[in-house]
Amino acid sequence: AQKVTQAQTEISVVEKEDVTLDCVYETRDTTYYLFWYKQPPSGELVFLIRRNSFDEQNEISGRYSWNFQKSTSSFNFTITASQVVDSAVYFCALSHNQGGKLIFGQGTELSVKP
Amino acid sequence: EPEVTQTPSHQVTQMGQEVILRCVPISNHLYFYWYRQILGQKVEFLVSFYNNEISEKSEIFDDQFSVERPDGSNFTLKIRSTKLEDSAMYFCASRAQGGGYTFGSGTRLTVV
Protein backbone atom coordinates (compact mmCIF):
# COMPACT_ATOMS: atom_id res chain seq x y z
CA ALA A 1 0.00 0.00 0.00
CA GLN A 2 1.08 3.56 -0.60
CA LYS A 3 1.02 6.13 2.14
CA VAL A 4 2.39 9.59 2.86
CA THR A 5 2.89 10.83 6.39
CA GLN A 6 3.45 14.42 7.37
CA ALA A 7 3.81 14.18 11.12
CA GLN A 8 3.92 17.94 11.71
CA THR A 9 0.36 19.24 11.70
CA GLU A 10 1.28 22.85 12.44
CA ILE A 11 4.54 24.77 12.57
CA SER A 12 4.93 28.34 13.66
CA VAL A 13 8.13 30.30 13.05
CA VAL A 14 9.24 33.89 13.11
CA GLU A 15 10.21 35.55 9.87
CA LYS A 16 13.77 34.84 8.69
CA GLU A 17 13.96 31.55 10.53
CA ASP A 18 14.70 28.39 8.56
CA VAL A 19 12.05 25.69 8.71
CA THR A 20 11.95 22.06 7.57
CA LEU A 21 8.76 20.24 6.72
CA ASP A 22 8.99 16.48 7.03
CA CYS A 23 7.54 13.91 4.65
CA VAL A 24 7.83 10.15 4.98
CA TYR A 25 6.37 7.84 2.37
CA GLU A 26 5.62 4.15 1.97
CA THR A 27 5.52 2.29 -1.32
CA ARG A 28 6.47 -1.11 -2.69
CA ASP A 29 7.11 0.29 -6.14
CA THR A 30 10.65 0.77 -7.37
CA THR A 31 9.55 3.58 -9.65
CA TYR A 32 7.56 6.37 -8.09
CA TYR A 33 7.29 10.14 -8.01
CA LEU A 34 7.23 12.54 -5.10
CA PHE A 35 5.70 15.99 -5.09
CA TRP A 36 5.30 19.03 -2.91
CA TYR A 37 2.36 21.41 -3.25
CA LYS A 38 1.64 24.70 -1.50
CA GLN A 39 -1.93 25.65 -0.61
CA PRO A 40 -2.15 29.33 0.36
CA PRO A 41 -5.20 30.71 2.18
CA SER A 42 -6.86 31.37 -1.18
CA GLY A 43 -7.15 27.58 -1.57
CA GLU A 44 -5.50 26.70 -4.84
CA LEU A 45 -2.82 24.02 -5.11
CA VAL A 46 0.50 25.39 -6.27
CA PHE A 47 3.02 22.92 -7.66
CA LEU A 48 6.49 23.22 -6.12
CA ILE A 49 8.50 20.18 -7.19
CA ARG A 50 8.35 16.70 -8.70
CA ARG A 51 11.11 14.17 -8.08
CA ASN A 52 11.38 10.64 -9.46
CA SER A 53 12.67 7.75 -7.40
CA PHE A 54 15.87 7.39 -9.44
CA ASP A 55 17.04 10.91 -8.79
CA GLU A 56 18.28 11.35 -5.25
CA GLN A 57 20.06 14.60 -5.88
CA ASN A 58 18.98 17.33 -3.57
CA GLU A 59 17.42 20.32 -5.24
CA ILE A 60 17.57 24.00 -4.45
CA SER A 61 15.31 26.65 -5.89
CA GLY A 62 15.87 30.05 -4.37
CA ARG A 63 14.95 29.82 -0.68
CA TYR A 64 13.47 26.34 -1.15
CA SER A 65 15.41 23.10 -0.96
CA TRP A 66 14.46 19.46 -0.92
CA ASN A 67 16.26 16.50 0.61
CA PHE A 68 15.33 13.12 -0.85
CA GLN A 69 16.62 10.12 1.13
CA LYS A 70 15.51 6.74 -0.21
CA SER A 71 17.20 4.96 2.69
CA THR A 72 14.76 6.57 5.12
CA SER A 73 11.87 7.01 2.63
CA SER A 74 11.84 10.72 3.29
CA PHE A 75 11.44 13.77 1.09
CA ASN A 76 11.85 16.79 3.34
CA PHE A 77 11.35 20.39 2.36
CA THR A 78 13.31 23.30 3.82
CA ILE A 79 12.50 26.97 3.52
CA THR A 80 15.45 29.21 4.28
CA ALA A 81 14.89 32.67 5.70
CA SER A 82 11.13 32.24 5.85
CA GLN A 83 8.81 35.08 4.93
CA VAL A 84 5.23 35.87 5.89
CA VAL A 85 4.15 35.00 2.33
CA ASP A 86 5.33 31.43 2.95
CA SER A 87 2.40 30.96 5.34
CA ALA A 88 0.32 28.17 3.83
CA VAL A 89 -0.50 24.51 4.08
CA TYR A 90 2.13 22.34 2.41
CA PHE A 91 1.31 18.92 1.06
CA CYS A 92 3.67 16.12 0.16
CA ALA A 93 2.32 13.59 -2.36
CA LEU A 94 3.29 10.31 -3.99
CA SER A 95 2.32 8.63 -7.24
CA HIS A 96 3.28 5.18 -8.46
CA ASN A 97 3.94 6.43 -11.93
CA GLN A 98 4.33 9.78 -13.56
CA GLY A 99 0.65 10.24 -14.19
CA GLY A 100 -0.98 7.97 -11.67
CA LYS A 101 -3.21 9.23 -8.92
CA LEU A 102 -1.59 11.40 -6.31
CA ILE A 103 -1.66 10.21 -2.73
CA PHE A 104 -1.41 13.19 -0.44
CA GLY A 105 -0.18 13.51 3.10
CA GLN A 106 -2.26 15.27 5.72
CA GLY A 107 -0.46 18.54 5.15
CA THR A 108 1.57 20.82 7.40
CA GLU A 109 0.21 24.25 8.18
CA LEU A 110 3.09 26.70 8.29
CA SER A 111 2.59 30.04 9.96
CA VAL A 112 5.33 32.62 9.55
CA LYS A 113 4.96 35.57 11.90
CA PRO A 114 6.56 38.95 11.33
CA GLU B 1 0.80 29.95 -19.10
CA PRO B 2 -2.07 27.51 -19.83
CA GLU B 3 -4.54 27.01 -17.00
CA VAL B 4 -7.15 24.53 -15.90
CA THR B 5 -10.36 26.49 -15.40
CA GLN B 6 -13.04 25.47 -12.95
CA THR B 7 -16.51 26.93 -12.63
CA PRO B 8 -18.19 27.98 -10.49
CA SER B 9 -15.70 28.93 -7.80
CA HIS B 10 -18.34 28.45 -5.14
CA GLN B 11 -21.64 26.58 -5.31
CA VAL B 12 -24.29 26.23 -2.66
CA THR B 13 -26.86 23.51 -3.12
CA GLN B 14 -29.62 21.90 -1.10
CA MET B 15 -29.24 18.37 0.15
CA GLY B 16 -30.66 15.91 -2.34
CA GLN B 17 -30.11 18.15 -5.34
CA GLU B 18 -27.95 17.26 -8.32
CA VAL B 19 -24.88 19.36 -8.92
CA ILE B 20 -22.49 19.55 -11.86
CA LEU B 21 -18.99 20.89 -11.40
CA ARG B 22 -17.30 22.04 -14.56
CA CYS B 23 -13.70 22.03 -15.63
CA VAL B 24 -11.91 23.06 -18.79
CA PRO B 25 -8.59 21.21 -18.90
CA ILE B 26 -5.58 22.41 -20.84
CA SER B 27 -6.31 21.82 -24.51
CA ASN B 28 -3.56 19.32 -25.41
CA HIS B 29 -3.84 17.34 -22.19
CA LEU B 30 -5.08 13.76 -22.36
CA TYR B 31 -5.51 12.72 -18.71
CA PHE B 32 -8.08 14.24 -16.40
CA TYR B 33 -8.69 13.93 -12.70
CA TRP B 34 -10.98 15.00 -9.90
CA TYR B 35 -9.83 15.35 -6.32
CA ARG B 36 -11.72 16.37 -3.19
CA GLN B 37 -10.62 18.19 -0.08
CA ILE B 38 -12.95 18.33 2.90
CA LEU B 39 -12.28 21.49 4.90
CA GLY B 40 -9.10 21.17 6.94
CA GLN B 41 -8.28 17.72 5.63
CA LYS B 42 -6.01 16.25 3.02
CA VAL B 43 -6.63 16.16 -0.70
CA GLU B 44 -8.20 12.86 -1.80
CA PHE B 45 -8.26 11.24 -5.21
CA LEU B 46 -11.70 10.64 -6.69
CA VAL B 47 -11.30 9.56 -10.31
CA SER B 48 -9.03 9.58 -13.33
CA PHE B 49 -10.24 9.69 -16.93
CA TYR B 50 -8.44 8.86 -20.15
CA ASN B 51 -9.56 8.09 -23.68
CA ASN B 52 -13.17 8.80 -22.82
CA GLU B 53 -13.40 6.38 -19.97
CA ILE B 54 -12.63 6.11 -16.29
CA SER B 55 -9.17 4.63 -15.78
CA GLU B 56 -9.25 4.51 -12.00
CA LYS B 57 -11.61 5.51 -9.21
CA SER B 58 -11.46 5.57 -5.45
CA GLU B 59 -13.96 4.08 -3.02
CA ILE B 60 -15.29 7.60 -2.45
CA PHE B 61 -16.43 7.66 -6.08
CA ASP B 62 -19.63 5.67 -5.62
CA ASP B 63 -22.76 5.49 -7.75
CA GLN B 64 -23.72 9.03 -6.79
CA PHE B 65 -20.78 10.35 -8.78
CA SER B 66 -20.20 10.40 -12.52
CA VAL B 67 -17.81 12.11 -14.90
CA GLU B 68 -18.18 13.12 -18.48
CA ARG B 69 -16.27 14.81 -21.23
CA PRO B 70 -19.26 15.91 -23.26
CA ASP B 71 -17.73 18.04 -25.98
CA GLY B 72 -13.97 17.57 -26.15
CA SER B 73 -13.20 20.59 -24.03
CA ASN B 74 -15.21 20.34 -20.80
CA PHE B 75 -14.74 17.73 -18.12
CA THR B 76 -17.57 17.52 -15.62
CA LEU B 77 -18.21 15.89 -12.27
CA LYS B 78 -21.83 15.20 -11.42
CA ILE B 79 -23.13 14.39 -7.98
CA ARG B 80 -26.64 13.03 -8.34
CA SER B 81 -28.13 13.51 -4.91
CA THR B 82 -25.89 15.61 -2.72
CA LYS B 83 -25.38 14.86 0.95
CA LEU B 84 -24.08 17.16 3.66
CA GLU B 85 -20.80 15.24 3.68
CA ASP B 86 -20.22 16.09 0.03
CA SER B 87 -19.37 19.62 1.13
CA ALA B 88 -15.75 20.09 0.12
CA MET B 89 -13.39 21.78 -2.29
CA TYR B 90 -13.29 19.88 -5.57
CA PHE B 91 -10.17 20.17 -7.69
CA CYS B 92 -9.89 19.26 -11.33
CA ALA B 93 -6.47 18.45 -12.78
CA SER B 94 -5.12 17.53 -16.18
CA ARG B 95 -1.83 16.44 -17.66
CA ALA B 96 -0.25 15.76 -21.01
CA GLN B 97 1.33 12.44 -21.98
CA GLY B 98 4.50 12.23 -19.89
CA GLY B 99 3.82 15.58 -18.31
CA GLY B 100 3.06 16.79 -14.82
CA TYR B 101 -0.25 17.73 -13.27
CA THR B 102 -1.89 21.11 -13.55
CA PHE B 103 -4.61 21.77 -11.00
CA GLY B 104 -7.50 24.17 -11.31
CA SER B 105 -8.25 26.59 -8.50
CA GLY B 106 -11.11 24.51 -7.24
CA THR B 107 -14.86 24.69 -6.71
CA ARG B 108 -16.04 25.01 -3.14
CA LEU B 109 -19.27 23.02 -2.83
CA THR B 110 -21.47 23.72 0.17
CA VAL B 111 -24.44 21.41 0.73
CA VAL B 112 -27.08 22.83 3.08
Tab-separated table of C-alpha atoms in Angstrom:
chain	number	residue	atom	x	y	z
A	1	ALA	CA	0.000	0.000	0.000
A	2	GLN	CA	1.079	3.556	-0.598
A	3	LYS	CA	1.021	6.126	2.141
A	4	VAL	CA	2.392	9.586	2.858
A	5	THR	CA	2.894	10.826	6.391
A	6	GLN	CA	3.448	14.423	7.372
A	7	ALA	CA	3.806	14.183	11.116
A	8	GLN	CA	3.915	17.939	11.711
A	9	THR	CA	0.358	19.242	11.704
A	10	GLU	CA	1.280	22.855	12.436
A	11	ILE	CA	4.538	24.769	12.573
A	12	SER	CA	4.934	28.345	13.657
A	13	VAL	CA	8.133	30.301	13.055
A	14	VAL	CA	9.243	33.894	13.108
A	15	GLU	CA	10.215	35.553	9.869
A	16	LYS	CA	13.771	34.836	8.687
A	17	GLU	CA	13.959	31.545	10.528
A	18	ASP	CA	14.700	28.392	8.556
A	19	VAL	CA	12.047	25.690	8.709
A	20	THR	CA	11.947	22.060	7.571
A	21	LEU	CA	8.758	20.238	6.721
A	22	ASP	CA	8.994	16.479	7.029
A	23	CYS	CA	7.538	13.911	4.654
A	24	VAL	CA	7.832	10.152	4.977
A	25	TYR	CA	6.366	7.843	2.374
A	26	GLU	CA	5.619	4.145	1.969
A	27	THR	CA	5.519	2.290	-1.315
A	28	ARG	CA	6.473	-1.106	-2.687
A	29	ASP	CA	7.109	0.285	-6.141
A	30	THR	CA	10.649	0.770	-7.370
A	31	THR	CA	9.552	3.584	-9.648
A	32	TYR	CA	7.562	6.372	-8.089
A	33	TYR	CA	7.287	10.139	-8.010
A	34	LEU	CA	7.235	12.539	-5.098
A	35	PHE	CA	5.697	15.988	-5.094
A	36	TRP	CA	5.301	19.031	-2.910
A	37	TYR	CA	2.363	21.413	-3.250
A	38	LYS	CA	1.640	24.696	-1.495
A	39	GLN	CA	-1.934	25.647	-0.609
A	40	PRO	CA	-2.149	29.329	0.358
A	41	PRO	CA	-5.205	30.706	2.184
A	42	SER	CA	-6.856	31.372	-1.181
A	43	GLY	CA	-7.149	27.580	-1.573
A	44	GLU	CA	-5.496	26.698	-4.844
A	45	LEU	CA	-2.817	24.017	-5.112
A	46	VAL	CA	0.504	25.392	-6.267
A	47	PHE	CA	3.022	22.915	-7.658
A	48	LEU	CA	6.492	23.219	-6.121
A	49	ILE	CA	8.496	20.180	-7.187
A	50	ARG	CA	8.351	16.698	-8.696
A	51	ARG	CA	11.107	14.170	-8.083
A	52	ASN	CA	11.377	10.637	-9.464
A	53	SER	CA	12.673	7.747	-7.397
A	54	PHE	CA	15.867	7.394	-9.435
A	55	ASP	CA	17.043	10.908	-8.794
A	56	GLU	CA	18.280	11.349	-5.249
A	57	GLN	CA	20.057	14.602	-5.878
A	58	ASN	CA	18.980	17.326	-3.572
A	59	GLU	CA	17.423	20.322	-5.239
A	60	ILE	CA	17.568	24.004	-4.447
A	61	SER	CA	15.309	26.651	-5.895
A	62	GLY	CA	15.871	30.047	-4.368
A	63	ARG	CA	14.950	29.817	-0.678
A	64	TYR	CA	13.474	26.344	-1.154
A	65	SER	CA	15.412	23.095	-0.964
A	66	TRP	CA	14.455	19.455	-0.922
A	67	ASN	CA	16.264	16.500	0.613
A	68	PHE	CA	15.329	13.120	-0.852
A	69	GLN	CA	16.624	10.121	1.127
A	70	LYS	CA	15.510	6.737	-0.207
A	71	SER	CA	17.198	4.965	2.688
A	72	THR	CA	14.759	6.573	5.116
A	73	SER	CA	11.874	7.013	2.633
A	74	SER	CA	11.845	10.722	3.286
A	75	PHE	CA	11.443	13.773	1.092
A	76	ASN	CA	11.847	16.786	3.344
A	77	PHE	CA	11.348	20.394	2.361
A	78	THR	CA	13.310	23.299	3.821
A	79	ILE	CA	12.500	26.971	3.518
A	80	THR	CA	15.450	29.207	4.281
A	81	ALA	CA	14.894	32.674	5.698
A	82	SER	CA	11.132	32.240	5.848
A	83	GLN	CA	8.812	35.080	4.926
A	84	VAL	CA	5.229	35.871	5.888
A	85	VAL	CA	4.155	34.995	2.334
A	86	ASP	CA	5.328	31.429	2.951
A	87	SER	CA	2.404	30.956	5.339
A	88	ALA	CA	0.316	28.174	3.834
A	89	VAL	CA	-0.499	24.506	4.077
A	90	TYR	CA	2.131	22.345	2.412
A	91	PHE	CA	1.314	18.916	1.058
A	92	CYS	CA	3.667	16.122	0.160
A	93	ALA	CA	2.322	13.593	-2.363
A	94	LEU	CA	3.295	10.310	-3.987
A	95	SER	CA	2.317	8.631	-7.237
A	96	HIS	CA	3.282	5.185	-8.455
A	97	ASN	CA	3.942	6.428	-11.931
A	98	GLN	CA	4.331	9.783	-13.556
A	99	GLY	CA	0.653	10.238	-14.187
A	100	GLY	CA	-0.976	7.971	-11.670
A	101	LYS	CA	-3.207	9.227	-8.925
A	102	LEU	CA	-1.590	11.400	-6.311
A	103	ILE	CA	-1.663	10.210	-2.728
A	104	PHE	CA	-1.409	13.192	-0.438
A	105	GLY	CA	-0.176	13.513	3.096
A	106	GLN	CA	-2.262	15.270	5.722
A	107	GLY	CA	-0.465	18.541	5.154
A	108	THR	CA	1.575	20.815	7.399
A	109	GLU	CA	0.215	24.249	8.179
A	110	LEU	CA	3.090	26.701	8.290
A	111	SER	CA	2.586	30.042	9.960
A	112	VAL	CA	5.335	32.620	9.553
A	113	LYS	CA	4.956	35.565	11.904
A	114	PRO	CA	6.560	38.951	11.333
B	1	GLU	CA	0.796	29.951	-19.099
B	2	PRO	CA	-2.071	27.511	-19.828
B	3	GLU	CA	-4.537	27.005	-17.001
B	4	VAL	CA	-7.146	24.532	-15.896
B	5	THR	CA	-10.356	26.487	-15.396
B	6	GLN	CA	-13.045	25.467	-12.946
B	7	THR	CA	-16.510	26.929	-12.635
B	8	PRO	CA	-18.189	27.975	-10.487
B	9	SER	CA	-15.697	28.925	-7.801
B	10	HIS	CA	-18.338	28.449	-5.137
B	11	GLN	CA	-21.640	26.576	-5.312
B	12	VAL	CA	-24.290	26.228	-2.656
B	13	THR	CA	-26.859	23.507	-3.123
B	14	GLN	CA	-29.616	21.903	-1.097
B	15	MET	CA	-29.240	18.372	0.151
B	16	GLY	CA	-30.655	15.906	-2.341
B	17	GLN	CA	-30.114	18.151	-5.340
B	18	GLU	CA	-27.950	17.260	-8.316
B	19	VAL	CA	-24.880	19.357	-8.919
B	20	ILE	CA	-22.489	19.547	-11.861
B	21	LEU	CA	-18.988	20.887	-11.400
B	22	ARG	CA	-17.299	22.036	-14.559
B	23	CYS	CA	-13.695	22.028	-15.631
B	24	VAL	CA	-11.907	23.063	-18.791
B	25	PRO	CA	-8.592	21.209	-18.900
B	26	ILE	CA	-5.579	22.413	-20.845
B	27	SER	CA	-6.311	21.818	-24.509
B	28	ASN	CA	-3.558	19.319	-25.406
B	29	HIS	CA	-3.839	17.335	-22.194
B	30	LEU	CA	-5.082	13.756	-22.356
B	31	TYR	CA	-5.515	12.724	-18.713
B	32	PHE	CA	-8.082	14.242	-16.400
B	33	TYR	CA	-8.688	13.930	-12.695
B	34	TRP	CA	-10.981	14.995	-9.897
B	35	TYR	CA	-9.826	15.348	-6.321
B	36	ARG	CA	-11.718	16.373	-3.193
B	37	GLN	CA	-10.617	18.193	-0.076
B	38	ILE	CA	-12.954	18.332	2.901
B	39	LEU	CA	-12.277	21.486	4.897
B	40	GLY	CA	-9.105	21.169	6.943
B	41	GLN	CA	-8.285	17.723	5.629
B	42	LYS	CA	-6.007	16.253	3.024
B	43	VAL	CA	-6.633	16.158	-0.698
B	44	GLU	CA	-8.202	12.855	-1.796
B	45	PHE	CA	-8.261	11.237	-5.210
B	46	LEU	CA	-11.700	10.635	-6.692
B	47	VAL	CA	-11.302	9.558	-10.309
B	48	SER	CA	-9.028	9.583	-13.329
B	49	PHE	CA	-10.245	9.688	-16.931
B	50	TYR	CA	-8.444	8.861	-20.148
B	51	ASN	CA	-9.562	8.090	-23.679
B	52	ASN	CA	-13.174	8.800	-22.817
B	53	GLU	CA	-13.396	6.381	-19.968
B	54	ILE	CA	-12.635	6.105	-16.289
B	55	SER	CA	-9.167	4.630	-15.777
B	56	GLU	CA	-9.247	4.509	-11.997
B	57	LYS	CA	-11.613	5.512	-9.208
B	58	SER	CA	-11.465	5.567	-5.448
B	59	GLU	CA	-13.964	4.080	-3.021
B	60	ILE	CA	-15.291	7.600	-2.451
B	61	PHE	CA	-16.433	7.659	-6.083
B	62	ASP	CA	-19.627	5.674	-5.620
B	63	ASP	CA	-22.764	5.485	-7.753
B	64	GLN	CA	-23.724	9.031	-6.786
B	65	PHE	CA	-20.775	10.349	-8.781
B	66	SER	CA	-20.197	10.397	-12.518
B	67	VAL	CA	-17.808	12.110	-14.896
B	68	GLU	CA	-18.178	13.116	-18.480
B	69	ARG	CA	-16.274	14.805	-21.233
B	70	PRO	CA	-19.262	15.915	-23.259
B	71	ASP	CA	-17.727	18.039	-25.978
B	72	GLY	CA	-13.968	17.567	-26.147
B	73	SER	CA	-13.204	20.590	-24.030
B	74	ASN	CA	-15.209	20.341	-20.804
B	75	PHE	CA	-14.740	17.728	-18.118
B	76	THR	CA	-17.574	17.519	-15.617
B	77	LEU	CA	-18.208	15.891	-12.269
B	78	LYS	CA	-21.831	15.205	-11.417
B	79	ILE	CA	-23.132	14.386	-7.975
B	80	ARG	CA	-26.645	13.026	-8.344
B	81	SER	CA	-28.126	13.514	-4.910
B	82	THR	CA	-25.889	15.611	-2.722
B	83	LYS	CA	-25.381	14.862	0.947
B	84	LEU	CA	-24.075	17.164	3.656
B	85	GLU	CA	-20.805	15.242	3.685
B	86	ASP	CA	-20.216	16.090	0.032
B	87	SER	CA	-19.365	19.623	1.132
B	88	ALA	CA	-15.754	20.092	0.122
B	89	MET	CA	-13.392	21.775	-2.286
B	90	TYR	CA	-13.292	19.880	-5.567
B	91	PHE	CA	-10.173	20.165	-7.695
B	92	CYS	CA	-9.887	19.264	-11.333
B	93	ALA	CA	-6.475	18.447	-12.783
B	94	SER	CA	-5.121	17.531	-16.180
B	95	ARG	CA	-1.831	16.444	-17.664
B	96	ALA	CA	-0.249	15.760	-21.006
B	97	GLN	CA	1.335	12.443	-21.980
B	98	GLY	CA	4.503	12.229	-19.893
B	99	GLY	CA	3.820	15.581	-18.310
B	100	GLY	CA	3.060	16.790	-14.823
B	101	TYR	CA	-0.249	17.727	-13.266
B	102	THR	CA	-1.889	21.106	-13.555
B	103	PHE	CA	-4.607	21.774	-10.996
B	104	GLY	CA	-7.495	24.166	-11.306
B	105	SER	CA	-8.252	26.589	-8.501
B	106	GLY	CA	-11.107	24.506	-7.237
B	107	THR	CA	-14.861	24.692	-6.708
B	108	ARG	CA	-16.044	25.011	-3.139
B	109	LEU	CA	-19.266	23.020	-2.826
B	110	THR	CA	-21.475	23.724	0.168
B	111	VAL	CA	-24.441	21.414	0.735
B	112	VAL	CA	-27.082	22.832	3.084
